[in-house]
Amino acid sequence: MKTYLLFFLLTTLTMVVPVSAKNYITSEQLPEWFNKSLSKEAKGLPHTRISLPAFPLNAIGVGTWSGAQSVEDYWYFTVDIGSETPVECWAFKDYDGLANSLISMMKFSITNISTTLNKAVESQYNFSLDISTLGSTPVFSYNILYNLGDSDERVAGLIKGMSAESANGLQVCLHNEIGYRDTFKNVFNSFVNAVDKTAQVQPFFFAINGMTMQGELVGIVSEKFSKDADGDVEIVETTSLILPVDANTVSSTDSVVRSWGHSDGTLINSYAYTVENGELSSSIGVSRPEEKWVIDGEIQGKSVSSELLYDGVFISNYGTYLETQKLANSDNDSTRYNTWSVDADPTQPTSTVMYKKGQKNGLLELLAEIEGFKVEYTVDEDFIMQEAQVKMGPIEFDIMPMYVSGKPTNL
């Protein structure tokens, strides 16, 4: 899974394209009573104010919202939608990620339901998975169908979960009841739309991309560039994946890379961490305090701290766009540069060779060869990627544009 992150050093797209939800269980596979219950929706719900200055939240929400309950380092709400069970919502400042937090909370909720009803979890199935954006906010939606107890006293349920990551933090809602899928989505959307964005620093470039593997929608990637008072560039890349392993389980991965780069595209420092299935798998950074690149952190529970033999420059993610611009405006057919990546080998540079292939549908077509795989893609006049295919041996990935704001080379 982590190999994907190498490619995301290049990615950003400009168009808004809807991503279709993947339903793993069809109506033909379900009993009539379940399909009938699944179609239930709430009507004529009241609207109440959602207020949480510490996050901050301040807007009108769908349903009857409770006041925020502060619990350690997060806040908790219940929302009455007129069904047997309320919707539950949380706002987090500290969290594992868009994917891991949602999956962990859904698993925990099913365990609590099992304990409350004193019925063991007999089986559970991936019911549906969706990845989308709400404005500039990436959103995951995942539903689990579960069965509790023995066959003669079996209880079936559907737990719906949605998570969204904004600049303020993470928001998650769950609802343990068959049906009310559109109602639940409307409640969650009103929760996300309640975020007060007035205090947020506006990046000069922000892109969100969807990702498919062998035709399956599996993840979302975002990339954000902001300029500081010294003219340097803060670069934040996030990757969240929910990959169905089989009919019953999914694998979740969240990675964050936070870097600083000079205006010429060279790297100042970088820190990256990855959480896989609820466990921190790596947490490591690179910096150059005294003319030597130094890495420090841990990978798979083992401490890593050393000087790099390489003493040249690394190109930041912002810098890769400048390299594309230089190549496009030159007579050269290719260019080569080095980046720092945990996923390849953090003790040495990761080399990228970029080739001009010509024109495709009026756009510049490029090929990037990165250690272990190739990326074929097109860029527009602002050097922003329009479509991409990643090839890693027999496996191919496609990148789908979902949201963009600004231009990556307009510092």
Short mmCIF file of C-alpha atoms in Angstrom, two decimals:
data_model
loop_
_atom_site.label_atom_id
_atom_site.label_comp_id
_atom_site.label_asym_id
_atom_site.label_seq_id
_atom_site.Cartn_x
_atom_site.Cartn_y
_atom_site.Cartn_z
CA MET A 1 0.00 0.00 0.00
CA LYS A 2 2.71 2.48 0.91
CA THR A 3 4.28 2.36 -2.55
CA TYR A 4 1.39 4.49 -3.81
CA LEU A 5 2.80 7.46 -1.94
CA LEU A 6 5.80 7.68 -4.25
CA PHE A 7 3.47 8.46 -7.09
CA PHE A 8 1.57 11.07 -5.16
CA LEU A 9 4.67 13.26 -5.18
CA LEU A 10 3.56 14.00 -8.74
CA THR A 11 -0.22 14.09 -8.55
CA THR A 12 -2.70 16.93 -8.75
CA LEU A 13 -5.74 17.36 -10.98
CA THR A 14 -8.08 20.16 -11.91
CA MET A 15 -11.47 18.82 -12.94
CA VAL A 16 -14.41 17.88 -10.75
CA VAL A 17 -15.65 14.38 -11.59
CA PRO A 18 -18.21 12.41 -9.56
CA VAL A 19 -17.00 9.13 -8.09
CA SER A 20 -19.60 6.39 -8.00
CA ALA A 21 -20.31 4.46 -4.82
CA LYS A 22 -19.46 0.77 -4.81
CA ASN A 23 -22.28 -1.41 -3.48
CA TYR A 24 -21.01 -4.89 -2.65
CA ILE A 25 -24.41 -6.39 -1.80
CA THR A 26 -27.34 -6.02 -4.20
CA SER A 27 -31.05 -6.02 -3.38
CA GLU A 28 -31.40 -9.46 -4.98
CA GLN A 29 -29.09 -10.89 -2.31
CA LEU A 30 -31.18 -9.52 0.57
CA PRO A 31 -34.51 -10.70 2.06
CA GLU A 32 -37.63 -8.67 1.28
CA TRP A 33 -37.99 -7.32 4.84
CA PHE A 34 -34.44 -5.97 4.73
CA ASN A 35 -34.96 -4.21 1.39
CA LYS A 36 -38.19 -2.69 2.71
CA SER A 37 -36.42 -1.43 5.84
CA LEU A 38 -33.51 -0.16 3.75
CA SER A 39 -35.80 2.22 1.87
CA LYS A 40 -36.99 4.05 5.02
CA GLU A 41 -36.15 7.77 5.24
CA ALA A 42 -37.05 10.55 7.67
CA LYS A 43 -39.23 13.42 6.44
CA GLY A 44 -39.81 16.92 7.71
CA LEU A 45 -36.95 16.92 10.17
CA PRO A 46 -36.41 20.01 12.32
CA HIS A 47 -33.18 22.00 12.11
CA THR A 48 -31.09 22.99 15.12
CA ARG A 49 -27.91 24.99 15.61
CA ILE A 50 -24.63 23.10 15.92
CA SER A 51 -22.24 25.10 18.08
CA LEU A 52 -18.73 24.21 19.17
CA PRO A 53 -16.39 27.23 19.49
CA ALA A 54 -13.37 25.05 20.28
CA PHE A 55 -13.41 23.31 16.88
CA PRO A 56 -15.02 25.64 15.66
CA LEU A 57 -18.53 24.72 14.48
CA ASN A 58 -21.38 27.16 14.06
CA ALA A 59 -24.31 26.52 11.69
CA ILE A 60 -27.76 24.97 11.41
CA GLY A 61 -27.82 21.17 11.28
CA VAL A 62 -30.40 18.67 10.02
CA GLY A 63 -32.24 16.91 12.87
CA THR A 64 -32.35 17.66 16.58
CA TRP A 65 -28.76 18.01 17.78
CA SER A 66 -27.67 17.69 21.39
CA GLY A 67 -25.13 20.07 22.87
CA ALA A 68 -21.48 19.08 22.46
CA GLN A 69 -20.16 16.76 25.18
CA SER A 70 -16.44 17.16 25.80
CA VAL A 71 -14.74 13.77 26.26
CA GLU A 72 -10.95 13.90 26.75
CA ASP A 73 -9.60 15.24 23.42
CA TYR A 74 -12.79 15.10 21.33
CA TRP A 75 -16.44 16.21 21.31
CA TYR A 76 -19.56 14.07 20.98
CA PHE A 77 -23.09 14.82 19.72
CA THR A 78 -26.28 12.81 19.32
CA VAL A 79 -28.82 13.66 16.62
CA ASP A 80 -32.48 12.67 16.85
CA ILE A 81 -33.85 11.93 13.36
CA GLY A 82 -37.09 10.31 14.53
CA SER A 83 -35.75 6.75 14.15
CA GLU A 84 -35.25 4.10 16.84
CA THR A 85 -31.59 5.01 17.32
CA PRO A 86 -29.96 8.44 17.10
CA VAL A 87 -27.13 9.40 14.81
CA GLU A 88 -23.87 9.80 16.74
CA CYS A 89 -21.26 12.37 15.68
CA TRP A 90 -17.74 13.23 16.83
CA ALA A 91 -15.30 16.09 16.21
CA PHE A 92 -11.60 15.31 16.67
CA LYS A 93 -8.49 17.47 16.77
CA ASP A 94 -6.18 14.45 17.13
CA TYR A 95 -6.86 11.32 15.08
CA ASP A 96 -5.26 8.52 13.06
CA GLY A 97 -6.67 9.61 9.71
CA LEU A 98 -9.71 9.72 7.48
CA ALA A 99 -9.74 5.95 6.82
CA ASN A 100 -8.34 4.41 10.02
CA SER A 101 -10.47 6.51 12.37
CA LEU A 102 -13.68 5.60 10.55
CA ILE A 103 -12.91 1.87 10.37
CA SER A 104 -11.76 1.70 14.01
CA MET A 105 -14.87 3.47 15.27
CA MET A 106 -17.19 1.23 13.26
CA LYS A 107 -15.47 -1.91 14.56
CA PHE A 108 -15.67 -0.57 18.12
CA SER A 109 -19.36 0.23 17.67
CA ILE A 110 -20.19 -3.30 16.45
CA THR A 111 -18.32 -4.73 19.45
CA ASN A 112 -20.37 -2.51 21.79
CA ILE A 113 -23.62 -3.57 20.13
CA SER A 114 -22.61 -7.21 20.51
CA THR A 115 -21.83 -6.69 24.21
CA THR A 116 -25.04 -4.76 24.89
CA LEU A 117 -27.24 -7.41 23.26
CA ASN A 118 -25.12 -10.26 24.67
CA LYS A 119 -24.92 -11.81 21.23
CA ALA A 120 -21.66 -12.75 19.55
CA VAL A 121 -20.81 -11.37 16.12
CA GLU A 122 -21.72 -14.25 13.81
CA SER A 123 -20.71 -12.53 10.55
CA GLN A 124 -20.22 -9.15 8.92
CA TYR A 125 -19.99 -8.00 5.31
CA ASN A 126 -18.81 -4.96 3.40
CA PHE A 127 -22.13 -3.43 2.32
CA SER A 128 -21.01 -0.31 0.44
CA LEU A 129 -18.08 2.05 0.03
CA ASP A 130 -18.05 5.58 -1.36
CA ILE A 131 -15.42 8.27 -1.71
CA SER A 132 -16.38 11.83 -2.55
CA THR A 133 -15.81 15.50 -1.76
CA LEU A 134 -18.02 18.03 -0.04
CA GLY A 135 -16.64 21.25 -1.46
CA SER A 136 -12.94 21.11 -0.61
CA THR A 137 -13.44 18.43 2.07
CA PRO A 138 -12.67 14.76 1.32
CA VAL A 139 -15.33 12.32 2.56
CA PHE A 140 -15.39 8.55 3.13
CA SER A 141 -18.63 6.59 3.45
CA TYR A 142 -18.62 2.94 4.51
CA ASN A 143 -21.51 0.63 5.49
CA ILE A 144 -21.23 -2.75 7.25
CA LEU A 145 -23.95 -5.41 7.34
CA TYR A 146 -23.62 -7.56 10.47
CA ASN A 147 -25.32 -10.58 12.04
CA LEU A 148 -25.33 -11.29 15.77
CA GLY A 149 -26.25 -14.49 17.62
CA ASP A 150 -27.18 -18.03 16.57
CA SER A 151 -29.37 -18.78 13.57
CA ASP A 152 -32.58 -19.25 15.60
CA GLU A 153 -32.21 -15.86 17.37
CA ARG A 154 -30.10 -13.96 14.90
CA VAL A 155 -30.12 -10.16 14.83
CA ALA A 156 -29.18 -8.38 11.59
CA GLY A 157 -28.08 -4.78 11.47
CA LEU A 158 -26.54 -2.15 9.23
CA ILE A 159 -24.09 0.35 10.61
CA LYS A 160 -23.46 3.40 8.45
CA GLY A 161 -20.34 5.53 8.86
CA MET A 162 -19.01 8.72 7.28
CA SER A 163 -15.81 10.66 7.93
CA ALA A 164 -14.55 13.99 6.63
CA GLU A 165 -11.25 15.79 7.09
CA SER A 166 -11.15 19.56 6.96
CA ALA A 167 -8.42 22.01 7.96
CA ASN A 168 -10.03 22.14 11.43
CA GLY A 169 -9.89 18.40 12.13
CA LEU A 170 -11.80 15.16 11.61
CA GLN A 171 -15.57 14.70 11.77
CA VAL A 172 -17.20 11.27 12.00
CA CYS A 173 -20.85 10.20 12.21
CA LEU A 174 -22.30 6.70 12.73
CA HIS A 175 -25.85 5.37 12.64
CA ASN A 176 -26.76 1.85 13.69
CA GLU A 177 -30.08 1.24 11.94
CA ILE A 178 -31.25 -0.26 8.66
CA GLY A 179 -32.45 2.43 6.29
CA TYR A 180 -32.18 6.24 6.60
CA ARG A 181 -29.18 6.27 4.26
CA ASP A 182 -30.05 9.59 2.59
CA THR A 183 -31.17 11.07 5.90
CA PHE A 184 -27.88 10.06 7.48
CA LYS A 185 -25.94 11.63 4.61
CA ASN A 186 -27.90 14.87 4.96
CA VAL A 187 -27.19 14.97 8.70
CA PHE A 188 -23.50 14.38 8.10
CA ASN A 189 -23.30 16.99 5.35
CA SER A 190 -24.86 19.58 7.65
CA PHE A 191 -22.25 18.64 10.28
CA VAL A 192 -19.38 19.22 7.84
CA ASN A 193 -20.95 22.41 6.50
CA ALA A 194 -21.12 23.73 10.08
CA VAL A 195 -17.31 24.13 10.14
CA ASP A 196 -16.26 27.76 10.56
CA LYS A 197 -13.54 28.25 7.93
CA THR A 198 -12.90 31.94 8.44
CA ALA A 199 -9.70 31.41 10.47
CA GLN A 200 -8.13 28.94 8.04
CA VAL A 201 -4.99 29.84 6.10
CA GLN A 202 -5.88 29.70 2.41
CA PRO A 203 -3.42 27.65 0.34
CA PHE A 204 -2.35 28.92 -3.06
CA PHE A 205 -2.89 25.39 -4.40
CA PHE A 206 -5.13 22.59 -3.14
CA ALA A 207 -6.10 19.41 -4.99
CA ILE A 208 -8.03 16.26 -4.10
CA ASN A 209 -7.74 13.12 -6.22
CA GLY A 210 -9.57 9.79 -6.17
CA MET A 211 -7.78 6.53 -6.84
CA THR A 212 -8.90 3.21 -8.32
CA MET A 213 -7.06 -0.11 -8.30
CA GLN A 214 -8.08 -2.69 -10.87
CA GLY A 215 -11.38 -0.86 -11.32
CA GLU A 216 -12.12 -0.64 -7.58
CA LEU A 217 -12.42 2.75 -5.88
CA VAL A 218 -9.98 2.55 -2.95
CA GLY A 219 -8.65 5.90 -1.85
CA ILE A 220 -8.33 9.65 -1.82
CA VAL A 221 -5.24 11.85 -1.99
CA SER A 222 -4.93 15.54 -1.21
CA GLU A 223 -2.14 18.00 -1.77
CA LYS A 224 -1.93 21.52 -0.31
CA PHE A 225 0.66 24.28 -0.84
CA SER A 226 0.79 27.39 1.37
CA LYS A 227 3.29 30.28 1.43
CA ASP A 228 4.75 31.54 4.71
CA ALA A 229 6.04 34.97 5.71
CA ASP A 230 9.59 34.07 4.60
CA GLY A 231 8.45 33.07 1.13
CA ASP A 232 8.95 29.34 1.76
CA VAL A 233 6.32 26.75 0.88
CA GLU A 234 4.54 24.49 3.36
CA ILE A 235 3.48 21.28 1.62
CA VAL A 236 0.95 18.89 3.14
CA GLU A 237 0.12 15.61 1.39
CA THR A 238 -2.44 13.18 2.79
CA THR A 239 -3.35 9.72 1.53
CA SER A 240 -6.28 7.68 2.84
CA LEU A 241 -7.16 4.22 1.55
CA ILE A 242 -9.90 1.72 2.36
CA LEU A 243 -9.17 -1.42 0.40
CA PRO A 244 -11.61 -4.37 0.51
CA VAL A 245 -9.56 -7.45 1.37
CA ASP A 246 -12.46 -9.88 1.00
CA ALA A 247 -16.25 -9.83 1.43
CA ASN A 248 -15.91 -9.40 5.20
CA THR A 249 -12.98 -7.11 5.89
CA VAL A 250 -11.16 -4.03 4.66
CA SER A 251 -7.62 -2.72 5.07
CA SER A 252 -7.15 0.94 6.03
CA THR A 253 -4.13 3.17 5.49
CA ASP A 254 -3.56 6.84 6.29
CA SER A 255 -0.34 8.69 5.48
CA VAL A 256 0.64 12.31 6.00
CA VAL A 257 3.74 14.01 4.61
CA ARG A 258 4.41 17.55 5.85
CA SER A 259 7.32 19.32 4.19
CA TRP A 260 8.88 22.74 3.82
CA GLY A 261 10.56 23.85 0.62
CA HIS A 262 12.35 26.90 -0.74
CA SER A 263 10.75 28.98 -3.46
CA ASP A 264 13.17 27.42 -5.99
CA GLY A 265 11.61 24.00 -5.32
CA THR A 266 14.38 22.50 -3.18
CA LEU A 267 13.50 20.72 0.06
CA ILE A 268 14.17 22.21 3.51
CA ASN A 269 12.81 19.35 5.62
CA SER A 270 10.11 16.72 5.63
CA TYR A 271 8.25 14.55 8.13
CA ALA A 272 6.05 11.57 7.23
CA TYR A 273 3.97 9.07 9.14
CA THR A 274 1.74 6.16 8.14
CA VAL A 275 -0.98 4.35 10.10
CA GLU A 276 -2.01 0.93 8.78
CA ASN A 277 -5.01 -0.91 10.23
CA GLY A 278 -4.89 1.15 13.40
CA GLU A 279 -1.14 0.74 13.99
CA LEU A 280 1.61 3.30 13.42
CA SER A 281 3.91 1.68 10.85
CA SER A 282 6.36 4.53 10.30
CA SER A 283 7.16 7.97 11.66
CA ILE A 284 10.30 9.55 10.25
CA GLY A 285 11.71 12.85 9.11
CA VAL A 286 14.63 14.30 7.18
CA SER A 287 16.41 17.61 7.74
CA ARG A 288 19.77 19.26 7.08
CA PRO A 289 20.92 21.01 10.27
CA GLU A 290 24.68 21.20 9.51
CA GLU A 291 25.36 20.61 5.80
CA LYS A 292 24.41 16.95 6.18
CA TRP A 293 21.03 15.35 5.58
CA VAL A 294 19.89 13.53 8.72
CA ILE A 295 16.97 11.12 9.14
CA ASP A 296 15.37 10.39 12.49
CA GLY A 297 12.34 8.35 13.54
CA GLU A 298 11.13 4.78 13.43
CA ILE A 299 9.96 2.25 10.86
CA GLN A 300 8.01 -0.87 11.83
CA GLY A 301 8.84 -0.22 15.50
CA LYS A 302 12.59 0.09 14.93
CA SER A 303 14.42 3.35 15.61
CA VAL A 304 16.22 4.92 12.66
CA SER A 305 18.74 7.74 13.07
CA SER A 306 21.64 8.40 10.72
CA GLU A 307 23.35 10.79 8.34
CA LEU A 308 22.77 10.25 4.64
CA LEU A 309 25.73 9.68 2.35
CA TYR A 310 23.94 11.83 -0.21
CA ASP A 311 24.76 15.54 0.18
CA GLY A 312 22.95 16.96 -2.87
CA VAL A 313 19.58 18.67 -3.06
CA PHE A 314 16.18 17.04 -2.77
CA ILE A 315 13.28 18.38 -4.82
CA SER A 316 10.11 19.08 -2.84
CA ASN A 317 6.65 18.15 -4.06
CA TYR A 318 6.16 21.80 -5.00
CA GLY A 319 9.47 21.58 -6.85
CA THR A 320 8.26 18.70 -9.02
CA TYR A 321 5.84 21.13 -10.68
CA LEU A 322 8.68 23.54 -11.34
CA GLU A 323 10.67 20.68 -12.90
CA THR A 324 7.69 19.88 -15.13
CA GLN A 325 7.44 23.53 -16.14
CA LYS A 326 11.17 23.69 -16.99
CA LEU A 327 10.98 20.54 -19.11
CA ALA A 328 7.86 21.68 -20.94
CA ASN A 329 9.47 25.03 -21.80
CA SER A 330 12.80 23.54 -22.91
CA ASP A 331 14.05 21.70 -25.96
CA ASN A 332 15.06 18.76 -23.81
CA ASP A 333 13.30 15.41 -24.06
CA SER A 334 13.83 14.46 -20.42
CA THR A 335 14.91 15.65 -16.98
CA ARG A 336 16.09 13.91 -13.82
CA TYR A 337 15.74 14.94 -10.17
CA ASN A 338 15.90 13.42 -6.69
CA THR A 339 13.24 13.38 -3.98
CA TRP A 340 13.21 12.02 -0.43
CA SER A 341 10.69 9.27 0.25
CA VAL A 342 10.11 6.93 3.17
CA ASP A 343 8.43 4.40 0.88
CA ALA A 344 11.41 3.73 -1.36
CA ASP A 345 14.45 4.07 0.93
CA PRO A 346 14.73 6.99 3.36
CA THR A 347 18.51 6.55 3.59
CA GLN A 348 19.12 7.59 -0.01
CA PRO A 349 17.51 9.72 -2.73
CA THR A 350 14.67 8.46 -4.88
CA SER A 351 15.46 9.21 -8.50
CA THR A 352 12.77 10.29 -10.99
CA VAL A 353 13.29 10.58 -14.74
CA MET A 354 10.60 12.52 -16.61
CA TYR A 355 10.17 12.21 -20.40
CA LYS A 356 8.19 14.28 -22.87
CA LYS A 357 6.14 11.91 -25.05
CA GLY A 358 4.31 14.45 -27.21
CA GLN A 359 0.71 15.64 -27.34
CA LYS A 360 -2.48 13.82 -26.36
CA ASN A 361 -5.88 15.46 -26.82
CA GLY A 362 -4.15 18.84 -26.99
CA LEU A 363 -2.28 18.27 -23.71
CA LEU A 364 1.38 17.61 -23.01
CA GLU A 365 1.91 13.90 -22.39
CA LEU A 366 4.64 12.85 -19.97
CA LEU A 367 6.17 9.64 -18.64
CA ALA A 368 7.77 9.52 -15.20
CA GLU A 369 9.97 6.59 -14.26
CA ILE A 370 10.30 6.30 -10.51
CA GLU A 371 12.12 3.46 -8.80
CA GLY A 372 9.88 0.42 -9.20
CA PHE A 373 7.10 1.81 -11.38
CA LYS A 374 6.05 4.12 -14.20
CA VAL A 375 3.46 6.90 -14.46
CA GLU A 376 1.92 8.06 -17.74
CA TYR A 377 0.04 11.34 -17.50
CA THR A 378 -1.00 14.54 -19.25
CA VAL A 379 -0.73 18.12 -17.99
CA ASP A 380 -2.51 21.32 -18.97
CA GLU A 381 -1.05 24.78 -19.57
CA ASP A 382 -0.61 25.23 -15.79
CA PHE A 383 1.33 21.91 -15.62
CA ILE A 384 -1.48 20.30 -13.62
CA MET A 385 -2.15 16.65 -14.24
CA GLN A 386 -5.37 15.85 -16.09
CA GLU A 387 -5.29 12.05 -16.14
CA ALA A 388 -2.84 9.42 -14.96
CA GLN A 389 -2.15 5.71 -15.08
CA VAL A 390 0.34 4.08 -12.74
CA LYS A 391 1.91 0.78 -13.75
CA MET A 392 3.58 -1.46 -11.16
CA GLY A 393 4.33 -4.76 -12.90
CA PRO A 394 0.99 -6.37 -13.84
CA ILE A 395 -1.03 -3.97 -11.65
CA GLU A 396 -2.40 -0.66 -12.91
CA PHE A 397 -3.86 2.27 -11.00
CA ASP A 398 -5.92 5.20 -12.25
CA ILE A 399 -6.10 8.63 -10.68
CA MET A 400 -9.42 10.45 -10.80
CA PRO A 401 -9.72 14.25 -10.46
CA MET A 402 -12.15 15.41 -7.77
CA TYR A 403 -11.33 18.99 -6.69
CA VAL A 404 -8.77 21.71 -7.37
CA SER A 405 -8.16 25.30 -6.33
CA GLY A 406 -5.30 27.53 -7.52
CA LYS A 407 -2.20 26.78 -9.57
CA PRO A 408 0.83 24.82 -8.28
CA THR A 409 3.53 27.07 -9.77
CA ASN A 410 1.94 30.43 -8.83
CA LEU A 411 3.75 31.01 -5.56
#
